[in-house]
Short mmCIF file of C-alpha atoms and ligand atoms in Angstrom, two decimals:
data_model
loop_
_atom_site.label_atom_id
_atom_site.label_comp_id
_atom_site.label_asym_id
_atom_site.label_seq_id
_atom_site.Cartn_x
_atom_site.Cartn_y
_atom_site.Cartn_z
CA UNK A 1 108.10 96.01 73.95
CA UNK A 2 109.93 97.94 76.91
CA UNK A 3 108.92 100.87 78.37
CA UNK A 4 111.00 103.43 80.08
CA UNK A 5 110.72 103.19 83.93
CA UNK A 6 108.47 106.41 84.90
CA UNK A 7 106.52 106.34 82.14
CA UNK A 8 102.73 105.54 81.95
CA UNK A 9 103.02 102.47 80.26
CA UNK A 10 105.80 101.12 82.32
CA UNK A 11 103.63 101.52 85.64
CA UNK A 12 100.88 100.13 84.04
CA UNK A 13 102.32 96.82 83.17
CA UNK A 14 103.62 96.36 86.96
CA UNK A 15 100.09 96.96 87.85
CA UNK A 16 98.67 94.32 85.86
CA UNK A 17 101.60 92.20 86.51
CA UNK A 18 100.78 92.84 90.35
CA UNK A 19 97.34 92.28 89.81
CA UNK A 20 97.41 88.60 88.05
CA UNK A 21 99.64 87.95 90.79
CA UNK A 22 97.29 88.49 93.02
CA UNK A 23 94.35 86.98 90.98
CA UNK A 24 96.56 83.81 91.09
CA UNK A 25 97.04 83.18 94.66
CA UNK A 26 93.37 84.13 95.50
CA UNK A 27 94.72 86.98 97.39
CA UNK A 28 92.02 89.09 99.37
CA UNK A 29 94.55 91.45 101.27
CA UNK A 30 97.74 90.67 102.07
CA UNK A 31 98.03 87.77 103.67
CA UNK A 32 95.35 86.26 101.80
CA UNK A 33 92.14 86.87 104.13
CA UNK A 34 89.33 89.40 104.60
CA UNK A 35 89.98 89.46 108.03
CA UNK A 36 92.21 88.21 110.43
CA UNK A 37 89.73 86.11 112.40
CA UNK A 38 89.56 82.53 110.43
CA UNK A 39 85.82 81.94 111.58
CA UNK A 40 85.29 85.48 110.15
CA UNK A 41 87.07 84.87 107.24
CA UNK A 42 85.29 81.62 106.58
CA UNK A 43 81.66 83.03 107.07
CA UNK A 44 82.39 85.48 104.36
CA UNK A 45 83.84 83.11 102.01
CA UNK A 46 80.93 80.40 102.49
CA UNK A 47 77.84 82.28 102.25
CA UNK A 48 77.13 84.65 99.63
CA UNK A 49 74.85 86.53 101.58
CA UNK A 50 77.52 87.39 104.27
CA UNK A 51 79.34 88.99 101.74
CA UNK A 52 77.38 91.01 100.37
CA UNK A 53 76.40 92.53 103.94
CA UNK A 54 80.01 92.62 104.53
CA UNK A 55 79.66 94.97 101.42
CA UNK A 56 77.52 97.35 103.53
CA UNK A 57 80.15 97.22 106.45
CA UNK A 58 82.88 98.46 103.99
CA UNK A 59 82.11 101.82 105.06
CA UNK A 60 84.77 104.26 107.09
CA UNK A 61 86.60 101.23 108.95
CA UNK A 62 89.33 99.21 108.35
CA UNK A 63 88.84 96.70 106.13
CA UNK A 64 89.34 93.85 108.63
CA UNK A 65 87.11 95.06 111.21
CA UNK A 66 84.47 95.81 108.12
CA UNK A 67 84.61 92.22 107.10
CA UNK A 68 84.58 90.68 110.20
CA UNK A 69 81.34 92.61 110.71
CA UNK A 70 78.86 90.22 109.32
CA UNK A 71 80.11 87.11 111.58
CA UNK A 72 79.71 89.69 114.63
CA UNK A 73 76.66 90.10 114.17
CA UNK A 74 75.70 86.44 113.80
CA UNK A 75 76.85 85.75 116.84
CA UNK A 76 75.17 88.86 118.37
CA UNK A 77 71.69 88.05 116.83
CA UNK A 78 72.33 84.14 117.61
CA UNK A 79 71.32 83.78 113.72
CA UNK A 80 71.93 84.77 110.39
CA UNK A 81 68.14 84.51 108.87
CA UNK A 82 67.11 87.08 106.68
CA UNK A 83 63.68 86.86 107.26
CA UNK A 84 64.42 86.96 111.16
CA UNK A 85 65.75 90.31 110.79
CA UNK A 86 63.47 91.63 108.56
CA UNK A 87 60.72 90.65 110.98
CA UNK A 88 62.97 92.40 113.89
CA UNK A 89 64.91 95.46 112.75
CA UNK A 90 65.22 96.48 116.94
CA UNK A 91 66.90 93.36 117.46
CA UNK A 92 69.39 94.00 114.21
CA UNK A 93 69.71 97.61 115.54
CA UNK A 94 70.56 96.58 119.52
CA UNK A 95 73.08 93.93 118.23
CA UNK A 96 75.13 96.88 115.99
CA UNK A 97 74.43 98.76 119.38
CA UNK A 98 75.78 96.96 122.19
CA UNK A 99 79.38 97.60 123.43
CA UNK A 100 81.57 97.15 121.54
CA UNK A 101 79.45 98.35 118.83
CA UNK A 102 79.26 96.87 115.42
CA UNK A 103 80.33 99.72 113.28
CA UNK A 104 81.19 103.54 113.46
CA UNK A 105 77.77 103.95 111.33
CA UNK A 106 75.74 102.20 113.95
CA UNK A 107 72.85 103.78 113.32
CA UNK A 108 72.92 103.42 109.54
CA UNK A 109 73.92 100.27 108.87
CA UNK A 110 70.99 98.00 111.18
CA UNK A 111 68.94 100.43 107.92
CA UNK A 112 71.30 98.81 105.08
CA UNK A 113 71.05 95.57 106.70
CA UNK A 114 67.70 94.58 107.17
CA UNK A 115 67.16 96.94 103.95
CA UNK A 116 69.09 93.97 102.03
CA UNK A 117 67.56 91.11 103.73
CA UNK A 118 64.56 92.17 102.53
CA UNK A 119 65.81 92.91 98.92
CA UNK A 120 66.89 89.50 99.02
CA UNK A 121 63.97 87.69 100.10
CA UNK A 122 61.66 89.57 97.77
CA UNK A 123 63.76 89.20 94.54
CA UNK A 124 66.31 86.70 94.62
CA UNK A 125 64.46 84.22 96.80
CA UNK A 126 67.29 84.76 99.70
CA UNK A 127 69.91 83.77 98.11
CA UNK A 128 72.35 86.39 97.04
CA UNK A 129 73.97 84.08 94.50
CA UNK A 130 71.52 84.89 92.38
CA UNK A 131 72.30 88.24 92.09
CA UNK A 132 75.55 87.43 90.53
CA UNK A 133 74.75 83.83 88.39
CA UNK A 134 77.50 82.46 86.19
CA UNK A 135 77.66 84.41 83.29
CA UNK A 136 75.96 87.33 84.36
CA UNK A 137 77.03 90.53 82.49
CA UNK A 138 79.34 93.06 84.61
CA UNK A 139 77.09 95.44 84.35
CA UNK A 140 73.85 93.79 85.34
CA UNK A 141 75.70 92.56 88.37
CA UNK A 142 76.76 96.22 88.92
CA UNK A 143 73.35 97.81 88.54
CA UNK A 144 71.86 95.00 90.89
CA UNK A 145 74.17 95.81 93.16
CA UNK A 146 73.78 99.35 93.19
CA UNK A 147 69.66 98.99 93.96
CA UNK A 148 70.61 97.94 97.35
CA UNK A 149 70.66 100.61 100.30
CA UNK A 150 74.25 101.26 101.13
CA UNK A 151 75.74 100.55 97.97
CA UNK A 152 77.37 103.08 95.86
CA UNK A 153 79.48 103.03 92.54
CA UNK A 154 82.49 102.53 94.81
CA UNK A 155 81.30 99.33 96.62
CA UNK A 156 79.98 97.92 93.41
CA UNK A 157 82.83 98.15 91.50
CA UNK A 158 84.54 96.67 94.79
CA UNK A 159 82.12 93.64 95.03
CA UNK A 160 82.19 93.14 91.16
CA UNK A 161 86.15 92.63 91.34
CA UNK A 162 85.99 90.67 94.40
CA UNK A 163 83.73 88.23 92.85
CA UNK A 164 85.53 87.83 89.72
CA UNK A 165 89.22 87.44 91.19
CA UNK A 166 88.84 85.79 94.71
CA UNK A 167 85.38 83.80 94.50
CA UNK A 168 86.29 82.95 90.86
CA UNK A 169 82.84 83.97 89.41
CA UNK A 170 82.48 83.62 85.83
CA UNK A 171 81.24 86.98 84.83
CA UNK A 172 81.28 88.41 81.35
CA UNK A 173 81.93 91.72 79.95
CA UNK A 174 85.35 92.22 82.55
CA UNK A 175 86.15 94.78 79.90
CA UNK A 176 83.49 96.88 81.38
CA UNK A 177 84.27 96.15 85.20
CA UNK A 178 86.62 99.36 86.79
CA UNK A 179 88.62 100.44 89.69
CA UNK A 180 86.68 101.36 92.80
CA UNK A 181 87.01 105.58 92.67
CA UNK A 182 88.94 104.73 96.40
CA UNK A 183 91.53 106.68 98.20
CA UNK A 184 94.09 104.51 97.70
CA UNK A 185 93.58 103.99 94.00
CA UNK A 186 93.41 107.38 93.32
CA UNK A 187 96.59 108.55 95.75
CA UNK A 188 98.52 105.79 93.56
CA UNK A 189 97.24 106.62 90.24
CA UNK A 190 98.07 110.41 90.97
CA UNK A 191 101.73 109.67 92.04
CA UNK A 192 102.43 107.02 89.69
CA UNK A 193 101.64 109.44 86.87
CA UNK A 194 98.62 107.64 85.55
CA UNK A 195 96.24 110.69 86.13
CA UNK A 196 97.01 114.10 86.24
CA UNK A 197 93.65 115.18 87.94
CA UNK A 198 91.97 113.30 90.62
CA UNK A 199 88.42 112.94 88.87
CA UNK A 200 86.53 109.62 89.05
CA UNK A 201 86.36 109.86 84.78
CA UNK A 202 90.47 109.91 84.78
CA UNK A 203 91.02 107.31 87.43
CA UNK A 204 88.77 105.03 85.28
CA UNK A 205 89.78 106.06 81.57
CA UNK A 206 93.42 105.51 83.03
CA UNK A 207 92.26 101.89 83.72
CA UNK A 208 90.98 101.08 80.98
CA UNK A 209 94.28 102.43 79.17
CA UNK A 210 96.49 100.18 81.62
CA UNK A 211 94.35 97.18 81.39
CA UNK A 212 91.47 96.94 78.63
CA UNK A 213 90.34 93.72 78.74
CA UNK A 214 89.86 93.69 82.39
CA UNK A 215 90.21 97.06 83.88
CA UNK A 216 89.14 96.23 87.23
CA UNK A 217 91.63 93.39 87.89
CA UNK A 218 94.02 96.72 89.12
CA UNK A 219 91.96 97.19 91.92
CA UNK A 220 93.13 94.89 94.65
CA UNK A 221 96.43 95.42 93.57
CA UNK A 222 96.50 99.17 93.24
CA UNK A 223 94.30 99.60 96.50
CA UNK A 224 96.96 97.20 98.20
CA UNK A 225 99.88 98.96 96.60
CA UNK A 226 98.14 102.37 98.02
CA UNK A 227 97.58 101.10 102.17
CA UNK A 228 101.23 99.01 102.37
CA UNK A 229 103.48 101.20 100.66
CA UNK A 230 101.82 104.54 99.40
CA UNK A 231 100.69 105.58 102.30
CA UNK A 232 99.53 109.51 102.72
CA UNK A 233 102.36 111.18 104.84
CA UNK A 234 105.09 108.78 104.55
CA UNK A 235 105.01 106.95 101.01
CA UNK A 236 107.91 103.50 101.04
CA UNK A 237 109.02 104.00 97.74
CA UNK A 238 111.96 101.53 98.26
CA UNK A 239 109.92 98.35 99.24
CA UNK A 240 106.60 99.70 96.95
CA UNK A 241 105.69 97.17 94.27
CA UNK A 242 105.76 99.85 91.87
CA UNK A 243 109.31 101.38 92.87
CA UNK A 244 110.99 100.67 90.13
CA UNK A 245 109.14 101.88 87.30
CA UNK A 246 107.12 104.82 89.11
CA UNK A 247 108.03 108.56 89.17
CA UNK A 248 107.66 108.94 92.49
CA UNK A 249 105.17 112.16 92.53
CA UNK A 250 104.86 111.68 96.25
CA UNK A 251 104.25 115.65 96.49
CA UNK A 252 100.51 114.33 94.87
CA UNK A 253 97.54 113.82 97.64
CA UNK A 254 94.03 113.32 97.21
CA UNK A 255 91.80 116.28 98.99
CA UNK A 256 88.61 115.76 100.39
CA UNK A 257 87.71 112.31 100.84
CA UNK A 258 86.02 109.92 102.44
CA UNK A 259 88.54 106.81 103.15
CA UNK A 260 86.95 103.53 102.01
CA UNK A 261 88.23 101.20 104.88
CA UNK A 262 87.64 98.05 103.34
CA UNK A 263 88.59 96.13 100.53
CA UNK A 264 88.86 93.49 100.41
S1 SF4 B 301 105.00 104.44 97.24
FE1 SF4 B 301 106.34 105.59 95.87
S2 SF4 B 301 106.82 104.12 94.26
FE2 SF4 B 301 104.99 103.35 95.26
S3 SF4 B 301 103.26 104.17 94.11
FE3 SF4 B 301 103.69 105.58 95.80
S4 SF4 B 301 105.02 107.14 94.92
FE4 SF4 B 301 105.08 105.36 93.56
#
């Protein structure tokens, strides 16, 4: 069936079209990476635990300099032992400290950090793997996620997509995995007409609509879609992934936020 371009239905196919692109090249950002410094990139991708600290960086930065956080501050610390910086928070706090520091948030995050480490080591035996098994349910992963310090509903939904589409997880229940409630996704959703009102319940009923089985397989695309080519002051409908079928509500903006930087 065809859809008229501008219509709901028409933008939501691109998206998911956009989005299984994506899901099939193992696309992070564009470009394929978390960050654009390969030894970065590669501590991320080979140790579960990195990521999920690299969760806590996604905070108020830009999403490179978030990811490349948790290889920083292996290097800074001279280890990346969770019981080590358990057993010294001051030495976790001095290395988000020292010039250049770590991470706009640098008094917050050393908290998050250490806060995890020790989350880890008490209930999933270090290993954050564990936290996200094969098979595991969406939403056990997501309320696991969300009893660590520095993780909200935003960063879980993040971290559940991320695991599902670029470390190739098997997770059940996709059907009840969302879109992060992010700037981005919610600037594009307004001006692509799937929401009319910029509340967290649209953003996510609209992705179900778009995308029931897997609802938060728009994420990566839509948060992509909304830093490249939707951007706030100067939207580029012509090269946008979603110019030809969207109705180009540019006049739309999202009030009162707090920017996620990262995304992976
Ligand atoms: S950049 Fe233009 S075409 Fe793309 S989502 Fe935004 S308003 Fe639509």
């Amino acid at each position: 069936m065809s859809f008229p371009d501008g219509s709901p239905e028409a933008v939501a196919r691109a998206l998911v079209a956009y989005g299984r692109e994506l899901a099939e090249t193992g696309a992070v950002q564009v470009g394929g990476a978390f960050t654009t410094d390969p030894a970065a990139d590669a501590f991320i991708k080979s140790a579960p635990e990195a990521f999920l600290m690299g969760v806590l960086f996604t905070q108020g930065i830009p999403a490179e300099r978030a990811w490349s956080g948790p290889y920083l501050l292996s290097l800074r610390l001279g280890h990346f032992d969770l019981e080590r910086m358990v057993r010294s928070p001051e030495e976790v706090a001095r290395a988000f400290e020292t010039a250049p520091a770590l991470h706009r948030f640098v008094r917050t995050l050393p908290g998050w950090v250490c806060s995890a480490a020790s989350r880890l080591l008490d209930e999933y035996d270090g290993r954050a793997a564990s936290i996200w098994p094969p098979g595991a349910h969406v939403i056990d992963v997501t309320e696991r996620l969300l009893k660590f310090r520095g993780i909200g509903e935003k960063k879980a939904a993040m971290a559940v997509e991320i695991l599902a589409r670029s470390f190739g997880v098997p997770l059940a229940g996709l059907e009840c995995g969302t879109v992060a409630y992010d700037v981005h996704v919610r600037r594009v959703f307004l001006r692509a007409g799937l929401v009319e009102h910029d509340t967290a319940m649209d953003v996510h009923r609209a992705a179900e609509a778009a995308c029931p089985e897997a609802p938060g397989s728009l994420d990566l695309a839509t948060w992509l879609i909304g830093r490249e080519w939707c951007r706030p002051r100067v939207p580029d409908c012509e090269r946008c992934r979603l110019g030809t079928v969207c109705p180009r509500y540019v006049d739309r903006t999202v009030v009162g936020v707090g920017a996620r930087s990262a995304r992976p």
